[in-house]
Coordinates of C-alpha atoms in Angstrom, one line a residue:
X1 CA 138.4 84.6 109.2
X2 CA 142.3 85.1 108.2
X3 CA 140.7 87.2 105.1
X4 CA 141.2 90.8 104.4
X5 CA 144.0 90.9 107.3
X6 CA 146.6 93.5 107.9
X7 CA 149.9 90.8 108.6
X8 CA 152.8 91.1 106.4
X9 CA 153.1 88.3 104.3
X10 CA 157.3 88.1 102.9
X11 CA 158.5 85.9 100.5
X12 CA 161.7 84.7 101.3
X13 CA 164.4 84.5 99.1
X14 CA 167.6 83.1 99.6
X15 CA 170.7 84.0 98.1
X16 CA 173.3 81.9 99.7
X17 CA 172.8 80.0 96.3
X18 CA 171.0 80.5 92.6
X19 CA 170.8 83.9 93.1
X20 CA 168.4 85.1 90.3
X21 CA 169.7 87.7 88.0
X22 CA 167.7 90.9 88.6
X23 CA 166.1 90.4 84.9
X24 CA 164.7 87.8 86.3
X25 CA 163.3 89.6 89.7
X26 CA 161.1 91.6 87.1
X27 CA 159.2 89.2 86.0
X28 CA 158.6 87.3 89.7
X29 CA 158.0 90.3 91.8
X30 CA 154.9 91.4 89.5
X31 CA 154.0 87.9 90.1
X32 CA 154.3 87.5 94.5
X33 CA 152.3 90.8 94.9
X34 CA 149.2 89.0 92.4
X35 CA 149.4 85.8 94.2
X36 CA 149.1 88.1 98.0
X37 CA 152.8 88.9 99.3
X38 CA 153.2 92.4 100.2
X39 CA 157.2 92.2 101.0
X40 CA 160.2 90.2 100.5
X41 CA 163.0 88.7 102.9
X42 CA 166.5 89.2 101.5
X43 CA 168.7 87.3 102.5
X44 CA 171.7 88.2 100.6
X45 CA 174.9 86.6 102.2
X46 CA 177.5 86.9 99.8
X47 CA 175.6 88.5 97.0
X48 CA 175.7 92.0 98.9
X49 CA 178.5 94.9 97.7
X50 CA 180.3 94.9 100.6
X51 CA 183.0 97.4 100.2
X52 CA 185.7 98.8 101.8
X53 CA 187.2 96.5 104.3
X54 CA 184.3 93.9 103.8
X55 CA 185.0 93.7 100.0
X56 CA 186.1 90.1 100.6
X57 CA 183.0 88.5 101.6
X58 CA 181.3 89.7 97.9
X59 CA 180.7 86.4 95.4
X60 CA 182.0 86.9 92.1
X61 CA 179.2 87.2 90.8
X62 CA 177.9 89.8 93.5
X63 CA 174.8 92.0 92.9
X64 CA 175.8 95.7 92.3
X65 CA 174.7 99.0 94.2
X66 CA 173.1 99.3 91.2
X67 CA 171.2 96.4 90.9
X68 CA 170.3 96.4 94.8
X69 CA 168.6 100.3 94.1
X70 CA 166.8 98.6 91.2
X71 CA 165.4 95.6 93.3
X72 CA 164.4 98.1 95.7
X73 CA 162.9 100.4 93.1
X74 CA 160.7 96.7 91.8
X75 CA 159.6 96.2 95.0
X76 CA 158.0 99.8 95.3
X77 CA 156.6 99.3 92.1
X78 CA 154.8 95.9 93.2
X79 CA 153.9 97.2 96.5
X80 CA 156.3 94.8 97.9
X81 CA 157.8 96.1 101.3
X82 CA 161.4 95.1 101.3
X83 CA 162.8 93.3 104.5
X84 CA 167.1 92.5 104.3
X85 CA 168.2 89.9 106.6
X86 CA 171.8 89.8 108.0
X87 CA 173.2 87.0 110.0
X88 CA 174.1 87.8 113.4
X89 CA 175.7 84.7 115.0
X90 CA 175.0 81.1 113.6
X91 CA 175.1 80.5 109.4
X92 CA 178.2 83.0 109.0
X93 CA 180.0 80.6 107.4
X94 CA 180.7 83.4 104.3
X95 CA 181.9 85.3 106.9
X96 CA 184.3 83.2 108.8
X97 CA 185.4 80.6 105.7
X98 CA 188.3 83.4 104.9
X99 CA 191.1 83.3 106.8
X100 CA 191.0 87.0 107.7
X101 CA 188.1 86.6 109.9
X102 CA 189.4 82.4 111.6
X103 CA 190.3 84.4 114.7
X104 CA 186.0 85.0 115.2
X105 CA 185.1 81.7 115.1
X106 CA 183.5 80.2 118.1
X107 CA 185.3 76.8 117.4
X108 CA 188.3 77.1 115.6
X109 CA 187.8 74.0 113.4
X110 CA 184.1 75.3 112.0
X111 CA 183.1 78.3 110.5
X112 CA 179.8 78.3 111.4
X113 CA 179.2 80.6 114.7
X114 CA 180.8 83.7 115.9
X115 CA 183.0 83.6 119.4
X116 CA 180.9 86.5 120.6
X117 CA 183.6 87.2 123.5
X118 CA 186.3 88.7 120.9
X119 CA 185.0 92.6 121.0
X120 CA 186.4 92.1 117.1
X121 CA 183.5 90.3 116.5
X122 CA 180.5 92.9 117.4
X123 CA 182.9 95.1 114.7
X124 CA 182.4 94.0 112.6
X125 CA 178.4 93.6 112.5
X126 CA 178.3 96.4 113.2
X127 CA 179.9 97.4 109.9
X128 CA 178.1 94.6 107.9
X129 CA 174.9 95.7 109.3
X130 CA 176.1 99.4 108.4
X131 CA 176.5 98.5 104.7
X132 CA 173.5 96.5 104.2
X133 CA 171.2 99.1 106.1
X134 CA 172.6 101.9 104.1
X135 CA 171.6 100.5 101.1
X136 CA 167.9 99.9 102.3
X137 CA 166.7 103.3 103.6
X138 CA 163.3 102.9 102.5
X139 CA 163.1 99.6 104.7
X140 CA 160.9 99.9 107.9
X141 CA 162.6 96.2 108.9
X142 CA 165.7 94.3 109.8
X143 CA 166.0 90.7 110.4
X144 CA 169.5 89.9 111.5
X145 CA 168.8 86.3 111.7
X146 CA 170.7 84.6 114.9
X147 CA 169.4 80.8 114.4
X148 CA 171.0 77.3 114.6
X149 CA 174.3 78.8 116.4
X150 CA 176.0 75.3 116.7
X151 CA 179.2 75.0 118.9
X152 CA 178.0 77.7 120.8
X153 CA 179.4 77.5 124.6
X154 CA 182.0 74.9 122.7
X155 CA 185.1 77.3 122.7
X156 CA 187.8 77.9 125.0
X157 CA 186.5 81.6 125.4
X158 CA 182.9 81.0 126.4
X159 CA 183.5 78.0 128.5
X160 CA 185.7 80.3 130.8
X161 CA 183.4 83.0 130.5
X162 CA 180.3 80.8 131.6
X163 CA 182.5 79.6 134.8
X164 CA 182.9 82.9 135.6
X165 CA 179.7 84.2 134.9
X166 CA 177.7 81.3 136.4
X167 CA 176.1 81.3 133.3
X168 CA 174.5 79.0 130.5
X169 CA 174.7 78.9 127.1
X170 CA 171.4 80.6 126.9
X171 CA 172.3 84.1 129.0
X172 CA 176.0 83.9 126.7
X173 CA 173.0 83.7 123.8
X174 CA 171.4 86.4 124.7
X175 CA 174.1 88.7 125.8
X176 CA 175.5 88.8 122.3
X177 CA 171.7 89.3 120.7
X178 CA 171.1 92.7 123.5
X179 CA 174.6 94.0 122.2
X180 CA 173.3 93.9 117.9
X181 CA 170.2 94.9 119.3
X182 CA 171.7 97.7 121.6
X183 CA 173.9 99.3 118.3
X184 CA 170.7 98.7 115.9
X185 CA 168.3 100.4 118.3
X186 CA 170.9 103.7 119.0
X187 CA 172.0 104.0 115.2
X188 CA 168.6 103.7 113.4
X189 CA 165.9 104.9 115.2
X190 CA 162.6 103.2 114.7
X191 CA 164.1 100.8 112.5
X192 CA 161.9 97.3 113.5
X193 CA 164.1 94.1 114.2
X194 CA 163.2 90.4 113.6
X195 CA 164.7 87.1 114.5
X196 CA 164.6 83.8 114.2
X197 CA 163.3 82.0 117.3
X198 CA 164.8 78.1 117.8
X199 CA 167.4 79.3 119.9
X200 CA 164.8 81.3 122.2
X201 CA 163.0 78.0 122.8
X202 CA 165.9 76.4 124.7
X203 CA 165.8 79.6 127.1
X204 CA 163.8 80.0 130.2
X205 CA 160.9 82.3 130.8
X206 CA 163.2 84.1 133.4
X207 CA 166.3 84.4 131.3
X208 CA 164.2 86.0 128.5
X209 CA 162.4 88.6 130.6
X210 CA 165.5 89.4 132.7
X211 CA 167.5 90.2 129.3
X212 CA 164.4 92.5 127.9
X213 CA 165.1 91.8 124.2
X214 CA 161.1 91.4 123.8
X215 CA 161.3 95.3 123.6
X216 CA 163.2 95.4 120.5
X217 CA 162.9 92.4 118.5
X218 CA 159.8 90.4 117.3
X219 CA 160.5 86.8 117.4
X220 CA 160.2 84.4 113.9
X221 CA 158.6 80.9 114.8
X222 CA 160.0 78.5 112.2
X223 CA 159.1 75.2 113.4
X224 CA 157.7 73.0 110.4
X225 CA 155.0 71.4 112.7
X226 CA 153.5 74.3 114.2
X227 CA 153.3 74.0 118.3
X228 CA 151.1 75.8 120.3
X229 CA 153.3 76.0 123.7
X230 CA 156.0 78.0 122.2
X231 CA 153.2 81.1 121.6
X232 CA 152.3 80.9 125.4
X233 CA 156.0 80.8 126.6
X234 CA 156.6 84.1 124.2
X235 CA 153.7 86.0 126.0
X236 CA 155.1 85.3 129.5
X237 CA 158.5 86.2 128.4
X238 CA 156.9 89.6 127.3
X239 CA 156.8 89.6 123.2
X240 CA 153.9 91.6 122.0
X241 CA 154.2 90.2 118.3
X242 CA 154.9 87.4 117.1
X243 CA 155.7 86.5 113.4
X244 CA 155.6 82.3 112.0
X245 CA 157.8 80.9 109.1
X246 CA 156.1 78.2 106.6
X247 CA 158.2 77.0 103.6
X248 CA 156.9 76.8 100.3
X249 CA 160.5 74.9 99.3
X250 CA 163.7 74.4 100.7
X251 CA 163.4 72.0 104.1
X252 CA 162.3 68.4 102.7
X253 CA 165.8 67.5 101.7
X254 CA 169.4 69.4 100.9
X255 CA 169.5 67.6 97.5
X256 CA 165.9 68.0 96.6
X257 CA 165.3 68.8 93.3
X258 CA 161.5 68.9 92.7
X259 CA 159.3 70.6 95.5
X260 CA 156.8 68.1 97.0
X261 CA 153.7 70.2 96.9
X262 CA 151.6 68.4 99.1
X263 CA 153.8 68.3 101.8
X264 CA 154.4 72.5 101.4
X265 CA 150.6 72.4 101.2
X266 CA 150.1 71.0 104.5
X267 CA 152.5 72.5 106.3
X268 CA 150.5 76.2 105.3
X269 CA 147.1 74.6 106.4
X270 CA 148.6 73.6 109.9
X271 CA 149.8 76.9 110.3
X272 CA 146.3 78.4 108.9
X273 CA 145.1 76.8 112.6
X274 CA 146.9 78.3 114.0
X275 CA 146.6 81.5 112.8
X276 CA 143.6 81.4 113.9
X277 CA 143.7 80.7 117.3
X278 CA 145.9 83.5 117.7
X279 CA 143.8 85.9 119.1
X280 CA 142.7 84.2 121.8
X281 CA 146.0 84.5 123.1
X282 CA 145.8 88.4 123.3
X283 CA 148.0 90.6 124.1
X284 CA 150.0 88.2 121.9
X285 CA 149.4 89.9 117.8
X286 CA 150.5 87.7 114.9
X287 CA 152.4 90.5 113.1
X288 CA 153.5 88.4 109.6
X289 CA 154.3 85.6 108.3
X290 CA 157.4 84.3 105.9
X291 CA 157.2 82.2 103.6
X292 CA 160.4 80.8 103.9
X293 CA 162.6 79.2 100.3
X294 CA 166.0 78.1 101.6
X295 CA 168.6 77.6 98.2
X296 CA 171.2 76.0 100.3
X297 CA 171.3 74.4 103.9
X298 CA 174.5 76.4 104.6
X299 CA 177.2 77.5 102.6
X300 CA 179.1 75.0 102.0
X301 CA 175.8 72.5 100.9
X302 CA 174.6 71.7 97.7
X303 CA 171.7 73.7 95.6
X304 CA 167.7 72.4 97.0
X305 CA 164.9 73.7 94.5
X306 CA 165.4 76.0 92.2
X307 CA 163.2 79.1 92.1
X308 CA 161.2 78.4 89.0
X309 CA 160.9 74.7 90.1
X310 CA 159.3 75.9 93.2
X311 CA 156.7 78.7 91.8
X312 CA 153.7 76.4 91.8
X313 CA 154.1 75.5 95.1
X314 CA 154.4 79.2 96.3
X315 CA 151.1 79.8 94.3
X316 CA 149.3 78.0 96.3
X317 CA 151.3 78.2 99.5
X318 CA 150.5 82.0 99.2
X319 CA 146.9 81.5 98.0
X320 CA 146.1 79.5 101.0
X321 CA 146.9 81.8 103.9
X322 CA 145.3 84.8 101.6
X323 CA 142.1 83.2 101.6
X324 CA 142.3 80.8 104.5
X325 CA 141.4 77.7 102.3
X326 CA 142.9 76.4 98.9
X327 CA 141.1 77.5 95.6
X328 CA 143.1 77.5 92.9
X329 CA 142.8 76.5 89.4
X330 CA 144.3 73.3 88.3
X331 CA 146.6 74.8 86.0
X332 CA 149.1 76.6 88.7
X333 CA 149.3 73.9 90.4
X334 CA 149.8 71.5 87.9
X335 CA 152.2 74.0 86.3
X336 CA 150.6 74.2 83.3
X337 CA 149.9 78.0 83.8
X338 CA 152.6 80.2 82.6
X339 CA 154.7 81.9 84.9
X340 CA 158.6 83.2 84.7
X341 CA 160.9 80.3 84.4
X342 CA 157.5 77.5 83.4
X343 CA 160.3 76.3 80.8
X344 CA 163.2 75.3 83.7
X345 CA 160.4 73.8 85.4
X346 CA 159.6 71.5 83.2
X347 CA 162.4 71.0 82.2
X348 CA 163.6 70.0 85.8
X349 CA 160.8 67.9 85.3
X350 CA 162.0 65.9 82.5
X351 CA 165.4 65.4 85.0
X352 CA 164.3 64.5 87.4
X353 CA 161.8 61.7 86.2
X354 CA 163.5 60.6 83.4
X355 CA 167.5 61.4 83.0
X356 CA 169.3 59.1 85.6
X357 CA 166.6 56.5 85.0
X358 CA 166.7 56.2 81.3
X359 CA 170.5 56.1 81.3
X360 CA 171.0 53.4 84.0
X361 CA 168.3 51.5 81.9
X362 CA 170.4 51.6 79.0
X363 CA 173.8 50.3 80.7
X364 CA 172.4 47.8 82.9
X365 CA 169.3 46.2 81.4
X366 CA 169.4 46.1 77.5
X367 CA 170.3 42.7 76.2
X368 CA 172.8 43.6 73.4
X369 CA 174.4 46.1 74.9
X370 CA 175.0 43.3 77.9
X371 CA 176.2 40.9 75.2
X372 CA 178.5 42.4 72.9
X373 CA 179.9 45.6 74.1
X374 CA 180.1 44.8 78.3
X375 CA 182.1 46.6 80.4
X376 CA 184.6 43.9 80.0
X377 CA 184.9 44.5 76.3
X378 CA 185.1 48.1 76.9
X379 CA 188.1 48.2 79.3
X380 CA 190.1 45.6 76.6
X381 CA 188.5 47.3 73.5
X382 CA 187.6 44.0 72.3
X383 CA 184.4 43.8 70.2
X384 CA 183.1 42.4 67.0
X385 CA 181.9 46.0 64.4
X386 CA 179.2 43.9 63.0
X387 CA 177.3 42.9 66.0
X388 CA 177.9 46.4 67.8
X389 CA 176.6 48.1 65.1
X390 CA 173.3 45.9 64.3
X391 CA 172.7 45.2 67.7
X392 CA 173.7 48.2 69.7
X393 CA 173.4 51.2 67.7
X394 CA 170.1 51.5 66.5
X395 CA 169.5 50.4 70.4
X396 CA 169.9 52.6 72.6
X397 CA 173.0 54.4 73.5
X398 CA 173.5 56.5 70.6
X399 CA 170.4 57.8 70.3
X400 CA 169.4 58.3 73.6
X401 CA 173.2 60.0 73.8
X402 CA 171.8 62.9 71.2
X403 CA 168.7 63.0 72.9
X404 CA 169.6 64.0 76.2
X405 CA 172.9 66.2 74.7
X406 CA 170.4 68.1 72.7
X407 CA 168.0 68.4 75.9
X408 CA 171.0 69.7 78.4
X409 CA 171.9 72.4 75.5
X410 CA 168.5 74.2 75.7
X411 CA 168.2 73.8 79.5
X412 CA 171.3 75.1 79.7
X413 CA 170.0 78.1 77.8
X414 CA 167.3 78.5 79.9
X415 CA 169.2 78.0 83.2
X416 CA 171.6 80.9 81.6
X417 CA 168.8 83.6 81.3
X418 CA 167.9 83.4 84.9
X419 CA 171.1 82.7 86.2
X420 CA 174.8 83.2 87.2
X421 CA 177.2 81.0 85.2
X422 CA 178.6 79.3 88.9
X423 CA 174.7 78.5 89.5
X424 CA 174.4 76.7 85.9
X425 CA 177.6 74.5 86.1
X426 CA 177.1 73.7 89.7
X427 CA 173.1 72.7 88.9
X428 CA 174.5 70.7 85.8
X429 CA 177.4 68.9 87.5
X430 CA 175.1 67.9 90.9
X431 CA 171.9 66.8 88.7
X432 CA 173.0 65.9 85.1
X433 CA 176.8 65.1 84.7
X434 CA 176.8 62.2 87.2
X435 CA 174.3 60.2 84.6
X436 CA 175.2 61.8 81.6
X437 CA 178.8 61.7 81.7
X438 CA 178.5 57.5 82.0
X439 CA 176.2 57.7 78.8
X440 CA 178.8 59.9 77.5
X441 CA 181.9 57.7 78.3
X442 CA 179.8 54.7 76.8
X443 CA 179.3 56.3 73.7
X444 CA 183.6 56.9 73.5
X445 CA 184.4 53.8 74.1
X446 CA 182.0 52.3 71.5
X447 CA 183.0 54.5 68.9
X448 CA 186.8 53.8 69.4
X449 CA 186.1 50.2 70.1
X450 CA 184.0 50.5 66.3
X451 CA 187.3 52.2 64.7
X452 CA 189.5 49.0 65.1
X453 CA 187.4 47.0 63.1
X454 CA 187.7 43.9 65.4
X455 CA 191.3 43.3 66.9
X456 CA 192.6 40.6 69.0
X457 CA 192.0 41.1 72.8
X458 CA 194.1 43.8 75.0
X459 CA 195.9 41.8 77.5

């Protein structure tokens, strides 16, 4: 069975959006080691304390050397080992958004991919990498990330290169990878290196073992529909370990604001078959798994899940490849167990199922509303008090107005105790203001429309 077995088993968390205050990291990481994790996955883009000449790339609302020490000093505590991951190629749109670092990008008008032919570029990973690793001494692992690098081969730069070179997109690919795996293996001895793999799959059997990266680096397989061919192309190309990448939230949607659990659920049961056909593809060793949570798509996307909204489905996520079957009790998965942040989730909830609905029900279906106070009165402020007032106001609007107003306050509280204020207001403005702000725009206009006591139409 999968029981009882030595794989590392890393929670992923994602900071390129809702980056949990580290109050909140107290009460989760108690939490991931009961439920089976023995590490983390940082992936901290913009919430790291660069300094120096990096100092630009820190978020406002950056994490400080003291709070990284203290996550670090949590983890020990919970038995949780602690993995950063740094970007290496694709996703460094943090990087490459600022105008000091344009001259990197592979295509001039994106900032998503580095030109790896500028020797500026291999700079200043290394000092990136520098930083973060400095900060993590007690960490056995780096995972410096390298996946979906789009445009790659697109610029002026590598197309001449690859003329002269003879070469593909995949040997330019892996070129750059040898060089961040050339400085991590000189400057920190014994310091393990992971990647994701997508971009390996593209590449031949030959390119892979003539570039010998399978020495150094332990490939990540995060395909959501588990595939067995990939494994046997990995032990021809000469990895002895291999690690694979679920998702408990965070790939069903960049808007998504309530984790499907089934679908999470499933996706950790086909990978539980595999799992356990692993060995019989010796020497190949399944060395870990992630259990990936992606906050944003990139950078520049919207918030996905939030991390309390998503608990449950990590519960029993984790729970399944612990014991190699599902067995939980109702109550995590209905949520009804408590857990740190139960009250955003169900609070989400309540969004989610009920907000926008409620409010479009209100402005497009009820009678009197329809009748006496349409949109057509509202834009010529032309209504009769009387029948606004008996027929509207103990209706709907009004009511339902202080309802939700009083509702947003105390998730806003919530959504304050766990988070930064940039996380709140963007949260708020993508989920609730949209609906809200018509119900609060009706509620205007029918209290100025009430205060002129019935005047002759505005022409």
């Amino acid at each position: 069975g999968v029981c009882g077995t030595p794989w590392m088993r890393l929670v992923h968390l994602d900071l390129k959006g809702a980056a949990p205050r580290v109050s909140y990291l107290e009460q989760v990481f108690p939490l991931l080691s009961q439920l089976g994790a023995n590490g983390v996955l940082i992936e901290y883009e913009d919430m790291f304390p660069f300094k120096g000449e990096l100092e630009i790339l820190r978020s406002p609302y950056a994490y400080s050397e003291e709070d990284v020490e203290r996550i670090q000093q949590l983890a020990e505590q919970h038995k949780l080992e602690v993995v950063p991951l740094v970007q290496t190629f694709g996703h460094v749109e943090f990087i490459l958004k600022h105008e000091k670092y344009q001259h990197l990008r592979e295509v001039e008008r994106f900032p998503n991919s580095f030109n790896p032919h500028v020797p500026d570029t291999l700079a200043l990973l290394k000092s990136i990498l520098s930083q973060v690793i400095e900060k993590h001494r007690r960490s056995s692992w780096i995972h410096i990330g390298a996946d979906e690098v789009f445009h790659l081969g697109e610029g002026m730069d590598s197309k001449n290169w690859m003329s002269q070179h003879k070469g593909d997109v995949g040997t330019m690919y892996l070129r750059h990878i040898k060089e961040v795996l050339g400085f991590l293996t000189a400057q920190y001895w014994g310091l393990r290196v992971l990647m994701w793999d997508d971009m390996l799959r593209k590449i031949s059997v030959g390119a892979l073992q003539e570039s010998g990266i399978a020495k150094h680096v332990s490939p990540v397989l995060w395909f959501y529909a588990p595939d067995f061919e990939f494994l046997t192309k990995y032990v021809e190309s000469g990895f002895e370990a291999v690690w694979f990448a679920s998702a408990f939230k965070g790939t069903t949607g960049p808007a998504q604001a309530w984790t499907p659990l089934s679908y999470h659920l499933k996706n950790h049961l086909s990978w539980l078959k595999v799992m356990q056909a692993v060995p019989r593809l010796a020497p190949l060793r399944l060395q870990g798994v992630v259990l990936t949570g992606w906050q944003r798509y990139d950078h520049y996307s919207v918030l996905c899940e939030l991390l309390p909204v998503s608990i449950p489905s990590l519960a029993i996520c984790l729970q399944t490849l612990v014991n190699g079957d599902v067995q939980l009790e109702q109550s995590t998965c209905e949520g009804r167990g408590a857990f740190p942040g139960v009250e955003i989730y169900h609070m989400v909830e309540q969004v989610n199922g009920h907000l926008k609905e409620s409010i479009l029900k209100a402005l497009e279906e009820e009678s009197a509303i329809k009748g006496w106070f349409s949109p057509y009165h509202r834009k010529r402020q032309f209504g009769n008090p009387r029948n606004m007032e008996r027929s509207c106001t103990p209706a709907l609007p009004l009511r339902l107005h202080e309802d939700w107003e009083s509702f947003i306050r105390d998730l806003r509280a919530q959504l304050d105790r766990i988070y930064f204020p940039d996380t709140v207001e963007e949260w708020l403005e993508e989920n609730v203001n949209p609906y809200l702000d018509q119900l609060r725009d009706l509620v205007r206009d029918y209290r100025a429309i009430i205060r002129l006591k019935g005047r002759p139409k505005a022409t």
